[in-house]
PDB file of C-alpha atoms in Angstrom:
ATOM      1  CA  MET A   1      56.527 -15.747  47.022  1.00  0.00           C
ATOM      2  CA  ASN A   2      55.857 -13.881  50.160  1.00  0.00           C
ATOM      3  CA  LYS A   3      58.509 -14.882  52.413  1.00  0.00           C
ATOM      4  CA  ASP A   4      57.216 -12.898  55.306  1.00  0.00           C
ATOM      5  CA  PHE A   5      53.383 -14.498  54.568  1.00  0.00           C
ATOM      6  CA  ALA A   6      54.617 -18.020  54.358  1.00  0.00           C
ATOM      7  CA  PHE A   7      57.265 -17.669  57.190  1.00  0.00           C
ATOM      8  CA  TYR A   8      55.938 -15.268  59.778  1.00  0.00           C
ATOM      9  CA  THR A   9      52.629 -14.457  59.337  1.00  0.00           C
ATOM     10  CA  ILE A  10      51.471 -18.274  59.237  1.00  0.00           C
ATOM     11  CA  PRO A  11      53.366 -19.874  61.841  1.00  0.00           C
ATOM     12  CA  PHE A  12      53.031 -16.863  64.384  1.00  0.00           C
ATOM     13  CA  SER A  13      49.754 -15.597  63.659  1.00  0.00           C
ATOM     14  CA  LEU A  14      47.606 -16.968  61.323  1.00  0.00           C
ATOM     15  CA  ASP A  15      48.162 -20.904  62.283  1.00  0.00           C
ATOM     16  CA  PRO A  16      50.136 -20.480  65.261  1.00  0.00           C
ATOM     17  CA  PHE A  17      53.179 -23.223  65.546  1.00  0.00           C
ATOM     18  CA  ASP A  18      53.181 -24.657  69.120  1.00  0.00           C
ATOM     19  CA  ASN A  19      57.059 -23.824  70.002  1.00  0.00           C
ATOM     20  CA  GLU A  20      57.088 -24.801  73.221  1.00  0.00           C
ATOM     21  CA  ALA A  21      55.791 -28.343  72.574  1.00  0.00           C
ATOM     22  CA  PHE A  22      58.750 -28.345  69.584  1.00  0.00           C
ATOM     23  CA  LYS A  23      61.281 -27.138  72.401  1.00  0.00           C
ATOM     24  CA  ASN A  24      60.004 -29.752  75.101  1.00  0.00           C
ATOM     25  CA  ALA A  25      59.530 -32.637  72.784  1.00  0.00           C
ATOM     26  CA  GLY A  26      63.490 -34.004  73.087  1.00  0.00           C
ATOM     27  CA  ILE A  27      63.314 -35.051  69.791  1.00  0.00           C
ATOM     28  CA  ASP A  28      66.522 -33.801  67.505  1.00  0.00           C
ATOM     29  CA  PHE A  29      65.318 -31.865  64.351  1.00  0.00           C
ATOM     30  CA  TYR A  30      68.074 -31.077  62.018  1.00  0.00           C
ATOM     31  CA  VAL A  31      67.834 -29.285  58.758  1.00  0.00           C
ATOM     32  CA  THR A  32      70.402 -29.061  55.465  1.00  0.00           C
ATOM     33  CA  LEU A  33      71.378 -26.033  53.779  1.00  0.00           C
ATOM     34  CA  THR A  34      73.739 -25.490  50.936  1.00  0.00           C
ATOM     35  CA  ASN A  35      76.977 -22.796  51.529  1.00  0.00           C
ATOM     36  CA  VAL A  36      76.976 -20.538  48.770  1.00  0.00           C
ATOM     37  CA  ASP A  37      80.390 -19.645  48.780  1.00  0.00           C
ATOM     38  CA  SER A  38      81.389 -23.221  49.413  1.00  0.00           C
ATOM     39  CA  GLY A  39      79.033 -25.459  47.552  1.00  0.00           C
ATOM     40  CA  GLN A  40      78.979 -27.741  50.553  1.00  0.00           C
ATOM     41  CA  ALA A  41      75.967 -28.974  52.871  1.00  0.00           C
ATOM     42  CA  GLU A  42      76.114 -27.790  56.317  1.00  0.00           C
ATOM     43  CA  TYR A  43      73.474 -29.361  58.850  1.00  0.00           C
ATOM     44  CA  VAL A  44      71.953 -27.289  61.896  1.00  0.00           C
ATOM     45  CA  LYS A  45      70.311 -28.534  64.361  1.00  0.00           C
ATOM     46  CA  ILE A  46      66.834 -26.596  65.227  1.00  0.00           C
ATOM     47  CA  THR A  47      66.130 -25.933  68.778  1.00  0.00           C
ATOM     48  CA  ASP A  48      63.775 -22.910  68.689  1.00  0.00           C
ATOM     49  CA  VAL A  49      61.608 -22.548  65.406  1.00  0.00           C
ATOM     50  CA  PHE A  50      60.925 -19.136  65.993  1.00  0.00           C
ATOM     51  CA  ALA A  51      64.480 -17.882  66.986  1.00  0.00           C
ATOM     52  CA  GLN A  52      65.998 -19.997  63.792  1.00  0.00           C
ATOM     53  CA  MET A  53      63.242 -18.887  61.362  1.00  0.00           C
ATOM     54  CA  GLU A  54      65.757 -17.843  58.931  1.00  0.00           C
ATOM     55  CA  THR A  55      67.426 -21.055  58.773  1.00  0.00           C
ATOM     56  CA  LEU A  56      64.138 -22.904  58.004  1.00  0.00           C
ATOM     57  CA  ARG A  57      63.776 -20.353  55.206  1.00  0.00           C
ATOM     58  CA  ALA A  58      66.951 -21.046  53.590  1.00  0.00           C
ATOM     59  CA  THR A  59      66.077 -24.738  53.590  1.00  0.00           C
ATOM     60  CA  SER A  60      63.446 -23.522  50.875  1.00  0.00           C
ATOM     61  CA  ALA A  61      65.358 -21.001  48.851  1.00  0.00           C
ATOM     62  CA  MET A  62      65.782 -22.688  45.558  1.00  0.00           C
ATOM     63  CA  PRO A  63      68.579 -21.464  43.030  1.00  0.00           C
ATOM     64  CA  PHE A  64      67.684 -19.420  40.513  1.00  0.00           C
ATOM     65  CA  VAL A  65      64.521 -18.151  41.707  1.00  0.00           C
ATOM     66  CA  SER A  66      65.383 -17.376  45.020  1.00  0.00           C
ATOM     67  CA  LYS A  67      67.310 -14.832  46.807  1.00  0.00           C
ATOM     68  CA  PRO A  68      70.414 -16.656  49.021  1.00  0.00           C
ATOM     69  CA  VAL A  69      69.523 -16.061  52.727  1.00  0.00           C
ATOM     70  CA  GLU A  70      71.986 -14.333  54.696  1.00  0.00           C
ATOM     71  CA  ILE A  71      72.465 -15.925  58.432  1.00  0.00           C
ATOM     72  CA  ASN A  72      75.276 -14.983  60.521  1.00  0.00           C
ATOM     73  CA  GLY A  73      77.061 -13.178  57.676  1.00  0.00           C
ATOM     74  CA  GLN A  74      77.012 -16.348  55.285  1.00  0.00           C
ATOM     75  CA  LYS A  75      74.289 -16.594  52.471  1.00  0.00           C
ATOM     76  CA  TYR A  76      72.812 -20.108  52.056  1.00  0.00           C
ATOM     77  CA  LEU A  77      70.346 -21.589  49.570  1.00  0.00           C
ATOM     78  CA  ASP A  78      68.001 -24.933  49.491  1.00  0.00           C
ATOM     79  CA  SER A  79      69.899 -28.014  50.593  1.00  0.00           C
ATOM     80  CA  GLY A  80      68.856 -29.596  47.229  1.00  0.00           C
ATOM     81  CA  ILE A  81      71.958 -28.629  45.780  1.00  0.00           C
ATOM     82  CA  ALA A  82      74.595 -29.908  47.814  1.00  0.00           C
ATOM     83  CA  ASP A  83      72.693 -32.711  50.000  1.00  0.00           C
ATOM     84  CA  SER A  84      69.162 -33.688  48.885  1.00  0.00           C
ATOM     85  CA  ILE A  85      68.610 -36.821  50.417  1.00  0.00           C
ATOM     86  CA  PRO A  86      71.221 -36.428  53.796  1.00  0.00           C
ATOM     87  CA  LEU A  87      71.510 -40.078  54.209  1.00  0.00           C
ATOM     88  CA  GLY A  88      75.196 -40.042  55.177  1.00  0.00           C
ATOM     89  CA  GLN A  89      74.576 -37.494  57.627  1.00  0.00           C
ATOM     90  CA  CYS A  90      72.027 -39.546  59.379  1.00  0.00           C
ATOM     91  CA  GLN A  91      74.299 -42.391  59.655  1.00  0.00           C
ATOM     92  CA  THR A  92      77.051 -40.168  60.843  1.00  0.00           C
ATOM     93  CA  LEU A  93      74.657 -39.325  63.796  1.00  0.00           C
ATOM     94  CA  GLY A  94      74.696 -42.663  64.626  1.00  0.00           C
ATOM     95  CA  TYR A  95      71.019 -43.611  64.023  1.00  0.00           C
ATOM     96  CA  ASP A  96      70.065 -47.417  63.711  1.00  0.00           C
ATOM     97  CA  LYS A  97      66.510 -46.720  62.199  1.00  0.00           C
ATOM     98  CA  ILE A  98      66.569 -44.492  59.269  1.00  0.00           C
ATOM     99  CA  ILE A  99      63.297 -43.821  57.418  1.00  0.00           C
ATOM    100  CA  VAL A 100      63.792 -42.205  54.015  1.00  0.00           C
ATOM    101  CA  ILE A 101      60.913 -40.219  52.238  1.00  0.00           C
ATOM    102  CA  LEU A 102      61.202 -39.685  48.764  1.00  0.00           C
ATOM    103  CA  THR A 103      59.174 -37.368  46.575  1.00  0.00           C
ATOM    104  CA  ARG A 104      59.757 -39.371  43.090  1.00  0.00           C
ATOM    105  CA  PRO A 105      58.690 -42.774  41.746  1.00  0.00           C
ATOM    106  CA  LEU A 106      61.465 -45.750  42.106  1.00  0.00           C
ATOM    107  CA  ASP A 107      62.150 -44.932  38.522  1.00  0.00           C
ATOM    108  CA  TYR A 108      63.154 -41.559  38.822  1.00  0.00           C
ATOM    109  CA  ARG A 109      66.760 -40.250  37.988  1.00  0.00           C
ATOM    110  CA  LYS A 110      67.848 -36.664  37.723  1.00  0.00           C
ATOM    111  CA  LYS A 111      69.337 -35.046  34.137  1.00  0.00           C
ATOM    112  CA  PRO A 112      71.849 -32.820  33.843  1.00  0.00           C
ATOM    113  CA  SER A 113      71.189 -28.961  34.609  1.00  0.00           C
ATOM    114  CA  GLY A 114      71.988 -26.651  31.809  1.00  0.00           C
ATOM    115  CA  HIS A 115      75.410 -25.072  32.018  1.00  0.00           C
ATOM    116  CA  PHE A 116      74.998 -22.002  30.554  1.00  0.00           C
ATOM    117  CA  LEU A 117      72.005 -20.980  33.192  1.00  0.00           C
ATOM    118  CA  ILE A 118      74.199 -22.281  35.738  1.00  0.00           C
ATOM    119  CA  ASP A 119      77.367 -20.106  34.511  1.00  0.00           C
ATOM    120  CA  ALA A 120      74.884 -17.193  34.214  1.00  0.00           C
ATOM    121  CA  PHE A 121      73.727 -17.143  37.592  1.00  0.00           C
ATOM    122  CA  TYR A 122      76.514 -18.202  39.641  1.00  0.00           C
ATOM    123  CA  ARG A 123      79.773 -17.223  37.649  1.00  0.00           C
ATOM    124  CA  ASN A 124      81.272 -15.435  40.784  1.00  0.00           C
ATOM    125  CA  LYS A 125      80.184 -18.637  43.044  1.00  0.00           C
ATOM    126  CA  PRO A 126      82.633 -21.351  41.518  1.00  0.00           C
ATOM    127  CA  ALA A 127      82.245 -23.787  44.058  1.00  0.00           C
ATOM    128  CA  LEU A 128      78.486 -23.602  43.863  1.00  0.00           C
ATOM    129  CA  ALA A 129      78.359 -23.622  40.137  1.00  0.00           C
ATOM    130  CA  ASN A 130      80.233 -26.835  39.987  1.00  0.00           C
ATOM    131  CA  LYS A 131      77.809 -28.329  42.437  1.00  0.00           C
ATOM    132  CA  LEU A 132      75.055 -27.471  40.523  1.00  0.00           C
ATOM    133  CA  LYS A 133      76.520 -29.247  37.584  1.00  0.00           C
ATOM    134  CA  ASN A 134      77.391 -32.594  39.173  1.00  0.00           C
ATOM    135  CA  ARG A 135      74.102 -32.834  41.340  1.00  0.00           C
ATOM    136  CA  TYR A 136      72.642 -35.089  39.300  1.00  0.00           C
ATOM    137  CA  LEU A 137      75.329 -37.367  39.441  1.00  0.00           C
ATOM    138  CA  GLU A 138      75.586 -37.108  43.094  1.00  0.00           C
ATOM    139  CA  TYR A 139      71.216 -37.370  43.463  1.00  0.00           C
ATOM    140  CA  ASN A 140      71.492 -40.786  41.274  1.00  0.00           C
ATOM    141  CA  GLN A 141      74.276 -42.125  43.173  1.00  0.00           C
ATOM    142  CA  ARG A 142      72.275 -41.830  46.277  1.00  0.00           C
ATOM    143  CA  ILE A 143      69.136 -43.232  45.047  1.00  0.00           C
ATOM    144  CA  GLU A 144      71.306 -46.245  44.016  1.00  0.00           C
ATOM    145  CA  GLU A 145      72.717 -46.604  47.457  1.00  0.00           C
ATOM    146  CA  ILE A 146      69.148 -46.255  48.955  1.00  0.00           C
ATOM    147  CA  ILE A 147      67.738 -49.068  46.912  1.00  0.00           C
ATOM    148  CA  ARG A 148      70.899 -51.282  47.972  1.00  0.00           C
ATOM    149  CA  LEU A 149      70.226 -50.431  51.587  1.00  0.00           C
ATOM    150  CA  ASN A 150      66.083 -50.607  51.201  1.00  0.00           C
ATOM    151  CA  GLU A 151      66.697 -54.060  49.991  1.00  0.00           C
ATOM    152  CA  ARG A 152      68.994 -55.231  52.566  1.00  0.00           C
ATOM    153  CA  GLN A 153      66.566 -53.926  55.174  1.00  0.00           C
ATOM    154  CA  GLU A 154      69.009 -51.639  56.604  1.00  0.00           C
ATOM    155  CA  ILE A 155      66.690 -48.350  55.952  1.00  0.00           C
ATOM    156  CA  PHE A 156      63.008 -48.248  55.183  1.00  0.00           C
ATOM    157  CA  VAL A 157      61.629 -46.035  51.763  1.00  0.00           C
ATOM    158  CA  ILE A 158      58.429 -44.721  51.504  1.00  0.00           C
ATOM    159  CA  ARG A 159      57.861 -42.888  47.636  1.00  0.00           C
ATOM    160  CA  PRO A 160      55.238 -42.427  45.543  1.00  0.00           C
ATOM    161  CA  SER A 161      53.582 -45.223  43.937  1.00  0.00           C
ATOM    162  CA  LYS A 162      53.318 -42.908  40.539  1.00  0.00           C
ATOM    163  CA  THR A 163      53.991 -39.907  38.858  1.00  0.00           C
ATOM    164  CA  LEU A 164      51.749 -37.283  39.227  1.00  0.00           C
ATOM    165  CA  PRO A 165      51.864 -34.053  36.799  1.00  0.00           C
ATOM    166  CA  ILE A 166      53.135 -31.256  39.307  1.00  0.00           C
ATOM    167  CA  HIS A 167      55.594 -28.759  39.615  1.00  0.00           C
ATOM    168  CA  ARG A 168      57.737 -27.109  42.006  1.00  0.00           C
ATOM    169  CA  LEU A 169      56.169 -24.112  42.272  1.00  0.00           C
ATOM    170  CA  GLU A 170      52.518 -25.394  41.587  1.00  0.00           C
ATOM    171  CA  LYS A 171      49.673 -23.149  41.975  1.00  0.00           C
ATOM    172  CA  ASP A 172      46.728 -25.267  40.805  1.00  0.00           C
ATOM    173  CA  PRO A 173      45.150 -26.417  43.862  1.00  0.00           C
ATOM    174  CA  ASN A 174      43.752 -29.592  42.333  1.00  0.00           C
ATOM    175  CA  LYS A 175      47.295 -30.823  41.796  1.00  0.00           C
ATOM    176  CA  ILE A 176      48.476 -30.070  44.975  1.00  0.00           C
ATOM    177  CA  ARG A 177      45.406 -31.808  46.714  1.00  0.00           C
ATOM    178  CA  ALA A 178      46.055 -34.855  44.554  1.00  0.00           C
ATOM    179  CA  MET A 179      49.804 -35.158  45.501  1.00  0.00           C
ATOM    180  CA  TYR A 180      48.600 -34.710  49.293  1.00  0.00           C
ATOM    181  CA  ASP A 181      46.201 -37.386  49.056  1.00  0.00           C
ATOM    182  CA  LEU A 182      48.923 -39.680  46.856  1.00  0.00           C
ATOM    183  CA  GLY A 183      51.117 -39.199  49.905  1.00  0.00           C
ATOM    184  CA  ILE A 184      48.381 -40.360  52.738  1.00  0.00           C
ATOM    185  CA  SER A 185      47.476 -43.279  50.447  1.00  0.00           C
ATOM    186  CA  ASP A 186      51.161 -44.491  50.111  1.00  0.00           C
ATOM    187  CA  ALA A 187      51.839 -43.988  53.738  1.00  0.00           C
ATOM    188  CA  LYS A 188      48.803 -45.810  54.728  1.00  0.00           C
ATOM    189  CA  GLN A 189      49.961 -48.915  52.425  1.00  0.00           C
ATOM    190  CA  ALA A 190      53.260 -48.424  53.883  1.00  0.00           C
ATOM    191  CA  LEU A 191      52.446 -48.720  57.860  1.00  0.00           C
ATOM    192  CA  GLY A 192      52.587 -52.488  57.939  1.00  0.00           C
ATOM    193  CA  LYS A 193      56.059 -53.005  56.626  1.00  0.00           C
ATOM    194  CA  LEU A 194      57.259 -49.657  58.511  1.00  0.00           C
ATOM    195  CA  ARG A 195      56.219 -51.271  61.901  1.00  0.00           C
ATOM    196  CA  GLU A 196      57.977 -54.636  60.798  1.00  0.00           C
ATOM    197  CA  TYR A 197      61.136 -52.706  59.935  1.00  0.00           C
ATOM    198  CA  LEU A 198      61.560 -50.690  63.381  1.00  0.00           C
ATOM    199  CA  LEU A 199      60.771 -54.195  65.507  1.00  0.00           C
ATOM    200  CA  ILE A 200      63.883 -55.557  63.534  1.00  0.00           C
ATOM    201  CA  THR A 201      67.029 -55.578  65.852  1.00  0.00           C
TER     202      THR A 201
END
Protein backbone atom coordinates (compact mmCIF):
# COMPACT_ATOMS: atom_id res chain seq x y z
CA MET A 1 0.00 0.00 0.00
CA ASN A 2 1.20 3.50 -0.78
CA LYS A 3 1.49 5.21 2.61
CA ASP A 4 2.40 8.57 1.10
CA PHE A 5 -0.69 8.56 -1.13
CA ALA A 6 -3.06 7.34 1.60
CA PHE A 7 -1.84 9.49 4.49
CA TYR A 8 -0.37 12.54 2.79
CA THR A 9 -1.51 13.07 -0.81
CA ILE A 10 -5.21 12.43 -0.11
CA PRO A 11 -5.76 14.41 3.14
CA PHE A 12 -3.30 17.19 2.27
CA SER A 13 -4.13 17.66 -1.43
CA LEU A 14 -6.74 15.51 -3.20
CA ASP A 15 -9.44 15.56 -0.50
CA PRO A 16 -8.17 18.18 1.98
CA PHE A 17 -8.93 17.47 5.61
CA ASP A 18 -10.20 20.50 7.55
CA ASN A 19 -7.58 20.42 10.28
CA GLU A 20 -8.59 23.79 11.72
CA ALA A 21 -12.19 22.68 12.18
CA PHE A 22 -10.91 19.53 13.88
CA LYS A 23 -8.70 21.50 16.27
CA ASN A 24 -11.54 23.89 17.12
CA ALA A 25 -14.22 21.21 17.58
CA GLY A 26 -13.67 20.83 21.32
CA ILE A 27 -14.13 17.04 21.13
CA ASP A 28 -11.47 14.67 22.46
CA PHE A 29 -10.12 12.21 19.89
CA TYR A 30 -7.91 9.33 21.00
CA VAL A 31 -6.20 6.57 19.04
CA THR A 32 -4.70 3.32 20.25
CA LEU A 33 -1.28 1.96 19.30
CA THR A 34 0.62 -1.23 20.10
CA ASN A 35 4.15 -0.69 21.41
CA VAL A 36 6.34 -3.18 19.54
CA ASP A 37 8.80 -3.61 22.42
CA SER A 38 6.37 -3.94 25.32
CA GLY A 39 3.43 -5.44 23.44
CA GLN A 40 1.19 -3.09 25.40
CA ALA A 41 -1.42 -0.63 24.21
CA GLU A 42 -0.74 3.11 24.33
CA TYR A 43 -3.46 5.73 24.01
CA VAL A 44 -2.65 9.01 22.29
CA LYS A 45 -4.83 12.11 22.14
CA ILE A 46 -4.87 13.63 18.65
CA THR A 47 -4.94 17.41 18.73
CA ASP A 48 -3.47 18.17 15.29
CA VAL A 49 -4.11 15.65 12.53
CA PHE A 50 -1.45 16.96 10.17
CA ALA A 51 1.25 17.16 12.84
CA GLN A 52 0.36 13.70 14.18
CA MET A 53 -0.18 11.91 10.88
CA GLU A 54 2.47 9.28 11.67
CA THR A 55 0.57 8.40 14.84
CA LEU A 56 -2.57 7.89 12.77
CA ARG A 57 -0.59 5.84 10.28
CA ALA A 58 0.65 3.59 13.07
CA THR A 59 -2.93 2.72 14.01
CA SER A 60 -3.31 0.92 10.67
CA ALA A 61 0.14 -0.73 10.51
CA MET A 62 -0.97 -4.37 10.51
CA PRO A 63 1.35 -7.08 11.85
CA PHE A 64 3.14 -9.28 9.31
CA VAL A 65 2.31 -7.06 6.31
CA SER A 66 3.39 -3.59 7.51
CA LYS A 67 6.60 -2.12 8.78
CA PRO A 68 6.33 -0.69 12.29
CA VAL A 69 5.93 3.09 12.38
CA GLU A 70 8.57 4.91 14.38
CA ILE A 71 7.43 7.79 16.60
CA ASN A 72 9.89 9.56 18.89
CA GLY A 73 12.31 6.65 18.62
CA GLN A 74 9.72 3.99 19.51
CA LYS A 75 8.14 1.59 17.02
CA TYR A 76 4.40 0.92 16.88
CA LEU A 77 1.88 -1.29 15.11
CA ASP A 78 -1.89 -1.49 14.76
CA SER A 79 -3.84 -1.28 18.02
CA GLY A 80 -5.70 -4.49 17.18
CA ILE A 81 -2.81 -6.46 18.65
CA ALA A 82 -2.93 -5.03 22.16
CA ASP A 83 -6.43 -3.56 22.50
CA SER A 84 -8.64 -3.89 19.44
CA ILE A 85 -11.77 -2.67 21.26
CA PRO A 86 -10.54 -0.09 23.84
CA LEU A 87 -13.69 -0.16 25.95
CA GLY A 88 -11.71 -0.23 29.18
CA GLN A 89 -9.82 2.92 28.27
CA CYS A 90 -13.08 4.73 27.51
CA GLN A 91 -14.35 3.73 30.94
CA THR A 92 -11.10 4.89 32.53
CA LEU A 93 -11.48 8.27 30.85
CA GLY A 94 -14.84 8.61 32.59
CA TYR A 95 -17.26 8.69 29.67
CA ASP A 96 -20.80 7.88 30.83
CA LYS A 97 -22.17 7.17 27.35
CA ILE A 98 -20.15 4.72 25.28
CA ILE A 99 -21.04 3.65 21.74
CA VAL A 100 -19.14 0.59 20.50
CA ILE A 101 -19.05 0.08 16.74
CA LEU A 102 -18.01 -3.45 15.84
CA THR A 103 -16.98 -4.77 12.43
CA ARG A 104 -18.18 -8.34 13.05
CA PRO A 105 -21.64 -9.86 13.69
CA LEU A 106 -22.75 -11.02 17.14
CA ASP A 107 -21.64 -14.63 16.76
CA TYR A 108 -18.07 -13.87 15.59
CA ARG A 109 -15.18 -15.04 17.77
CA LYS A 110 -11.48 -14.97 16.93
CA LYS A 111 -9.53 -18.19 16.54
CA PRO A 112 -5.89 -18.76 17.59
CA SER A 113 -3.19 -17.55 15.20
CA GLY A 114 -0.41 -19.80 13.99
CA HIS A 115 2.43 -19.67 16.51
CA PHE A 116 5.00 -20.64 13.88
CA LEU A 117 4.25 -17.53 11.83
CA ILE A 118 4.31 -15.29 14.90
CA ASP A 119 7.63 -16.69 16.08
CA ALA A 120 9.12 -16.40 12.58
CA PHE A 121 8.23 -12.72 12.31
CA TYR A 122 8.69 -11.54 15.89
CA ARG A 123 11.17 -13.90 17.54
CA ASN A 124 13.16 -10.86 18.71
CA LYS A 125 10.07 -9.22 20.20
CA PRO A 126 8.84 -11.75 22.79
CA ALA A 127 6.31 -9.44 24.45
CA LEU A 128 4.71 -8.63 21.11
CA ALA A 129 4.75 -12.29 20.05
CA ASN A 130 3.06 -13.32 23.29
CA LYS A 131 0.40 -10.66 22.80
CA LEU A 132 -0.30 -11.89 19.28
CA LYS A 133 -0.60 -15.50 20.46
CA ASN A 134 -3.15 -14.54 23.11
CA ARG A 135 -4.97 -11.88 21.13
CA TYR A 136 -7.90 -14.17 20.33
CA LEU A 137 -8.49 -14.85 24.04
CA GLU A 138 -8.47 -11.17 24.98
CA TYR A 139 -10.68 -10.26 22.03
CA ASN A 140 -13.25 -12.95 22.80
CA GLN A 141 -13.32 -12.01 26.49
CA ARG A 142 -13.93 -8.38 25.54
CA ILE A 143 -16.78 -9.40 23.22
CA GLU A 144 -18.47 -11.31 26.06
CA GLU A 145 -18.07 -8.24 28.29
CA ILE A 146 -19.58 -6.02 25.58
CA ILE A 147 -22.58 -8.35 25.26
CA ARG A 148 -23.20 -8.22 29.02
CA LEU A 149 -22.87 -4.43 29.24
CA ASN A 150 -25.07 -3.93 26.20
CA GLU A 151 -27.79 -6.14 27.69
CA ARG A 152 -27.70 -3.97 30.83
CA GLN A 153 -27.85 -0.82 28.63
CA GLU A 154 -24.58 0.42 30.11
CA ILE A 155 -23.15 0.78 26.60
CA PHE A 156 -24.67 0.89 23.11
CA VAL A 157 -23.44 -1.44 20.37
CA ILE A 158 -23.74 -1.17 16.60
CA ARG A 159 -22.58 -4.23 14.68
CA PRO A 160 -23.05 -5.71 11.20
CA SER A 161 -26.35 -7.52 10.81
CA LYS A 162 -24.73 -10.17 8.63
CA THR A 163 -21.37 -11.44 7.45
CA LEU A 164 -20.13 -10.31 4.06
CA PRO A 165 -17.25 -11.97 2.16
CA ILE A 166 -14.62 -9.25 2.44
CA HIS A 167 -10.91 -9.26 3.28
CA ARG A 168 -8.81 -6.76 5.24
CA LEU A 169 -6.94 -5.79 2.07
CA GLU A 170 -9.99 -6.08 -0.19
CA LYS A 171 -9.50 -4.77 -3.73
CA ASP A 172 -12.92 -5.54 -5.19
CA PRO A 173 -14.81 -2.20 -5.24
CA ASN A 174 -18.17 -3.99 -5.32
CA LYS A 175 -17.43 -5.82 -2.07
CA ILE A 176 -16.18 -2.61 -0.46
CA ARG A 177 -19.33 -0.80 -1.57
CA ALA A 178 -21.54 -3.60 -0.25
CA MET A 179 -19.86 -3.37 3.17
CA TYR A 180 -20.25 0.41 3.16
CA ASP A 181 -23.94 0.16 2.26
CA LEU A 182 -24.50 -2.44 5.00
CA GLY A 183 -22.93 -0.08 7.53
CA ILE A 184 -25.25 2.75 6.47
CA SER A 185 -28.29 0.48 6.64
CA ASP A 186 -27.41 -0.98 10.05
CA ALA A 187 -26.68 2.47 11.48
CA LYS A 188 -30.06 3.77 10.32
CA GLN A 189 -31.77 0.77 11.90
CA ALA A 190 -30.00 1.49 15.20
CA LEU A 191 -30.79 5.22 15.37
CA GLY A 192 -34.03 4.97 17.30
CA LYS A 193 -32.59 2.79 20.07
CA LEU A 194 -29.43 4.90 20.10
CA ARG A 195 -31.47 8.03 20.83
CA GLU A 196 -33.21 6.19 23.67
CA TYR A 197 -29.87 5.10 25.12
CA LEU A 198 -28.47 8.63 25.03
CA LEU A 199 -31.51 9.92 26.96
CA ILE A 200 -31.10 7.38 29.78
CA THR A 201 -29.82 9.14 32.91
